[in-house]
PDB file of C-alpha atoms in Angstrom:
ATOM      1  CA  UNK A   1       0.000   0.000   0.000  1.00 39.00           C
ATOM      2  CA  UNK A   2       1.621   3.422  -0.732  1.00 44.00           C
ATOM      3  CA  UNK A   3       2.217   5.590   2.157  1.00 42.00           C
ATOM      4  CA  UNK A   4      -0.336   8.294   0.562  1.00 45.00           C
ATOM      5  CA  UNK A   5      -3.282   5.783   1.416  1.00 47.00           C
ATOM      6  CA  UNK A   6      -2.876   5.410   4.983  1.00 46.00           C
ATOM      7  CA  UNK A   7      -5.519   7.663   6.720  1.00 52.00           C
ATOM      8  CA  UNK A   8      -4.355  10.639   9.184  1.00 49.00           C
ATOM      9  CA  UNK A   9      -1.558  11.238   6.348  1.00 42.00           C
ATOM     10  CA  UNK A  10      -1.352  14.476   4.508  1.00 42.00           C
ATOM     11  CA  UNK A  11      -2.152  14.421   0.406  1.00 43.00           C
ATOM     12  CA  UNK A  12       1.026  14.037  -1.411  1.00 38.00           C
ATOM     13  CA  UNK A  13       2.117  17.247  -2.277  1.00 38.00           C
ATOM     14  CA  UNK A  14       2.005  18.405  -6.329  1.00 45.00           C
ATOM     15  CA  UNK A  15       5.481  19.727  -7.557  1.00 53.00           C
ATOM     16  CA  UNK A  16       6.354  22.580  -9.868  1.00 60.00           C
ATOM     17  CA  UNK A  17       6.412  20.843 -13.375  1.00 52.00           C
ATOM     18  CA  UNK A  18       2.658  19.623 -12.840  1.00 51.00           C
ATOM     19  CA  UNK A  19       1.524  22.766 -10.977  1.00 64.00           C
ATOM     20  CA  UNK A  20       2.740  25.072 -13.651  1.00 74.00           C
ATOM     21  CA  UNK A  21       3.745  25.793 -17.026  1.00 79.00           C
ATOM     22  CA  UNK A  22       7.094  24.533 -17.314  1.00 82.00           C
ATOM     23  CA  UNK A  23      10.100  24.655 -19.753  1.00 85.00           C
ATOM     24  CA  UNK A  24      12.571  22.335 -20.225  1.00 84.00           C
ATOM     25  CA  UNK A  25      15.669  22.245 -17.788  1.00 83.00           C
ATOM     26  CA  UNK A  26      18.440  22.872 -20.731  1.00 84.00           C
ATOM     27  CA  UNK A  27      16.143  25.419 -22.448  1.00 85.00           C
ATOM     28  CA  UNK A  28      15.747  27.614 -18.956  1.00 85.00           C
ATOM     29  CA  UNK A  29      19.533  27.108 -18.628  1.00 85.00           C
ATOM     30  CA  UNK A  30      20.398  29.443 -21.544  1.00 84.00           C
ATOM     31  CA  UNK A  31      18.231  31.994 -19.768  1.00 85.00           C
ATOM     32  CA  UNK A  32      20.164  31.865 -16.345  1.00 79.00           C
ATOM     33  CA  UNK A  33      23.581  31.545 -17.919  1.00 77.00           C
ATOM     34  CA  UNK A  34      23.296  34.455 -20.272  1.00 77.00           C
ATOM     35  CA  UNK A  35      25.576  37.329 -19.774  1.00 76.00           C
ATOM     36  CA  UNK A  36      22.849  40.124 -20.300  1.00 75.00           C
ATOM     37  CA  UNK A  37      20.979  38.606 -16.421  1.00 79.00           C
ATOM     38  CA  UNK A  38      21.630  41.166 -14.305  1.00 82.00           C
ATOM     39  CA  UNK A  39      22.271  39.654 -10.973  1.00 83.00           C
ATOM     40  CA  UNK A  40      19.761  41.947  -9.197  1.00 87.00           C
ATOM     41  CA  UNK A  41      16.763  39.715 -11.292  1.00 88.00           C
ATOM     42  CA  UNK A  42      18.319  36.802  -9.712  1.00 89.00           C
ATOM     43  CA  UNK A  43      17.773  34.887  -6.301  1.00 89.00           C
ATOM     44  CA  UNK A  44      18.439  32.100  -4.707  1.00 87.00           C
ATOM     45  CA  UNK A  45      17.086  30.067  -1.414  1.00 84.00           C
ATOM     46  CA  UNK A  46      14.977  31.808   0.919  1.00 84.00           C
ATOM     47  CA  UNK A  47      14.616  35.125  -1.371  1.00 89.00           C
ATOM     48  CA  UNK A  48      13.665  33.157  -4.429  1.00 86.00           C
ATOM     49  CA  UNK A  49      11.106  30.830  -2.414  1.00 84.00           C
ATOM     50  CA  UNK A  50       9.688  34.959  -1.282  1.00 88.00           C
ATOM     51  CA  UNK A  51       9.689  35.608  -5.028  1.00 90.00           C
ATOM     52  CA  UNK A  52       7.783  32.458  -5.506  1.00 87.00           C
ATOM     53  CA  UNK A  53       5.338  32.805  -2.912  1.00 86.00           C
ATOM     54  CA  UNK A  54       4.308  36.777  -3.797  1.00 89.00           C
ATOM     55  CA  UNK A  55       3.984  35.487  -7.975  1.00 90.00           C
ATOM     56  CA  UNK A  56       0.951  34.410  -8.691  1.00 88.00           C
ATOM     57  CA  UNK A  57       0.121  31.022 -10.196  1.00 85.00           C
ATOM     58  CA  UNK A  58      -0.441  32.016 -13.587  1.00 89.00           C
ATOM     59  CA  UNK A  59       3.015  33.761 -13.684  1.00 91.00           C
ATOM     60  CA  UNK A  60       5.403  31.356 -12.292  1.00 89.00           C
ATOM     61  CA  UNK A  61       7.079  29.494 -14.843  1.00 87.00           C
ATOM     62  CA  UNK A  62       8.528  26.388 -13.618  1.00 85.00           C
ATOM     63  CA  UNK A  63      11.688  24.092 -14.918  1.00 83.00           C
ATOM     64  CA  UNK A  64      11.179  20.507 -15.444  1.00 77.00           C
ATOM     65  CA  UNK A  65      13.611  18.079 -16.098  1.00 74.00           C
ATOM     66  CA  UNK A  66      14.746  16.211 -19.312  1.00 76.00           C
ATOM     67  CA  UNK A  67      15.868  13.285 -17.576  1.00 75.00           C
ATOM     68  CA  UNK A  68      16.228  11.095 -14.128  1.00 75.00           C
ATOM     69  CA  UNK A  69      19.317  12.780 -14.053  1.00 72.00           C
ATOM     70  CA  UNK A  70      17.895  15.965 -14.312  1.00 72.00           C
ATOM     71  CA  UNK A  71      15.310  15.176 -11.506  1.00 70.00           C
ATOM     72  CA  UNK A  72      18.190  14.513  -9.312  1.00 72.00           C
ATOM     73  CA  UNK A  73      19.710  17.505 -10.090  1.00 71.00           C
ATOM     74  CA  UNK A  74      16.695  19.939 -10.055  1.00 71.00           C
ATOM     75  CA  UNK A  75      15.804  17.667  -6.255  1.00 68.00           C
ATOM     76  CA  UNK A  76      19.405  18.498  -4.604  1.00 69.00           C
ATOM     77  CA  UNK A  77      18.966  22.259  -6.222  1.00 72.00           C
ATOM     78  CA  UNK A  78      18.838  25.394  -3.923  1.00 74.00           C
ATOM     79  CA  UNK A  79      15.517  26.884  -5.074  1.00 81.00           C
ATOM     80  CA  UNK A  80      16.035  29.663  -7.790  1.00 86.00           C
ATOM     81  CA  UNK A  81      14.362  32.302  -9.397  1.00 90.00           C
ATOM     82  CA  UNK A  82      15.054  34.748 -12.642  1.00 91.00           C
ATOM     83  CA  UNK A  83      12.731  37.500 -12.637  1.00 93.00           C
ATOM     84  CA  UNK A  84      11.648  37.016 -16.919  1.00 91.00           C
ATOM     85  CA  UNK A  85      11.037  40.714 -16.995  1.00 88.00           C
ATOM     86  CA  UNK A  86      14.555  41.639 -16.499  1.00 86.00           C
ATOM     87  CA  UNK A  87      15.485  39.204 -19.382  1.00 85.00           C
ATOM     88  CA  UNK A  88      16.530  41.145 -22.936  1.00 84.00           C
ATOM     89  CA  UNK A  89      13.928  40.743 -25.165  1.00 84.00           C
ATOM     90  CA  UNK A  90      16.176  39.243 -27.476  1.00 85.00           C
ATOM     91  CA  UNK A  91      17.078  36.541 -25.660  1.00 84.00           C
ATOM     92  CA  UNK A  92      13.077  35.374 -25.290  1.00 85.00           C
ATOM     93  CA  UNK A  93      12.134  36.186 -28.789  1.00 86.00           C
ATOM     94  CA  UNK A  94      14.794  33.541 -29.504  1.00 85.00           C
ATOM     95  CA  UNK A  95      13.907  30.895 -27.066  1.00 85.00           C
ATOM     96  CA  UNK A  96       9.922  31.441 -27.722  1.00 84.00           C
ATOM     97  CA  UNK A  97      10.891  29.642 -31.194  1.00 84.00           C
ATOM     98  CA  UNK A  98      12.301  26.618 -29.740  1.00 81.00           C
ATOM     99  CA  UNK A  99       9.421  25.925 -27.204  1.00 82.00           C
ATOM    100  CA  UNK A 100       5.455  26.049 -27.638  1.00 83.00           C
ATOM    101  CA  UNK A 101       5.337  28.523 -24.749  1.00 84.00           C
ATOM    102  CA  UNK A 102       5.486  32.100 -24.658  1.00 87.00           C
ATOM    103  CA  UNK A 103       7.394  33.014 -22.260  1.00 87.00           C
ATOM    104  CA  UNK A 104       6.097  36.681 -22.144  1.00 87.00           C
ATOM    105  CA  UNK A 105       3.446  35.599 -20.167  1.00 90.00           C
ATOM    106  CA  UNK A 106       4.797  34.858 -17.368  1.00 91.00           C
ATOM    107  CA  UNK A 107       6.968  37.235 -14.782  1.00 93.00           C
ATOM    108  CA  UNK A 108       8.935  34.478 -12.870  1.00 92.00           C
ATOM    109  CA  UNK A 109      11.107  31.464 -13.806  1.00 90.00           C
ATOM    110  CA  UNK A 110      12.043  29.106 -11.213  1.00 89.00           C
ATOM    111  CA  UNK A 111      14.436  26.210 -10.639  1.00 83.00           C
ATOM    112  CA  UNK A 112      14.444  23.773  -8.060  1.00 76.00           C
ATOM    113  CA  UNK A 113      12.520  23.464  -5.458  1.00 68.00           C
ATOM    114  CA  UNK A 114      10.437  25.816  -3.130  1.00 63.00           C
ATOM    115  CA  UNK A 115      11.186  24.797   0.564  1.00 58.00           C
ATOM    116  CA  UNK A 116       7.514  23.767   1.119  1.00 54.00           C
ATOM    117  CA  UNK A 117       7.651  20.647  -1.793  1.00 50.00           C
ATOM    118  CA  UNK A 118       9.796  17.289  -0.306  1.00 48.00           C
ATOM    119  CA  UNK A 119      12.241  15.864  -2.768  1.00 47.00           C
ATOM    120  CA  UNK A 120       9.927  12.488  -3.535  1.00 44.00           C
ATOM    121  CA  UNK A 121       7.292  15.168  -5.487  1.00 45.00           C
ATOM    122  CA  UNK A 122       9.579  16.076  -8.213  1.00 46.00           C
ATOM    123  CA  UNK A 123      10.433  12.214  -9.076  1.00 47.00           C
ATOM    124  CA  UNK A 124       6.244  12.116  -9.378  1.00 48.00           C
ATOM    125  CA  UNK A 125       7.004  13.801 -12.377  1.00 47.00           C
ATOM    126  CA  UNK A 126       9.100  11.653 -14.556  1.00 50.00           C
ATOM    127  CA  UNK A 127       6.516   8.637 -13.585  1.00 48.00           C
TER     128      UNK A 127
END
């Protein structure tokens, strides 16, 4: 019997990639390692989690990964967070061609993991 069906037990908790629009792990890495990020539009632990708690739903982009490998990575990462506004325009005119998402819509990227979602969620979504 999974541990989710024993009574008194808390719902498993959803994860980023199935809570919201998400781009791939190697296409959001182009975004964080450009040059052109200034590092105020950056943040990382408990000030991107705040980030991610005052965006709205419908504005948070999230990362997924590509791979078991990736979901390993994304698990151990330090939750963070590019704000997509400070992005050159540029830069997501060129990635909006490579995925079906527009990534105008939305005002905040995040990576990782906010504090609040256990490790075991983010492996939910490669089953």
């Amino acid at each position: 019997m999974p541990h989710t069906d024993i009574e008194g037990l808390p719902e498993t908790p959803s994860n980023l990639y199935t809570t919201h629009e998400s781009i791939s792990y190697s296409t959001a890495k182009k975004i964080l390692g450009h040059e052109a990020i200034d590092t105020a539009s950056t943040a990382t632990g408990a000030e991107a989690n705040y980030w991610y708690t005052e965006t709205t739903d419908d504005a948070v982009l999230a990362v997924h990964p590509e791979s078991w490998g990736g979901s390993k990575l994304l698990a151990r990462m330090t939750v963070e967070a590019i704000q997509l506004n400070a992005v050159p325009e540029g830069i997501l005119e060129e990635l909006n061609e490579s995925t079906d998402i527009d990534l105008d819509e939305y005002s905040l990227l995040v990576f990782g993991r906010p504090s609040a979602t256990p490790n075991h969620a983010i492996q939910e979504y490669l089953s």
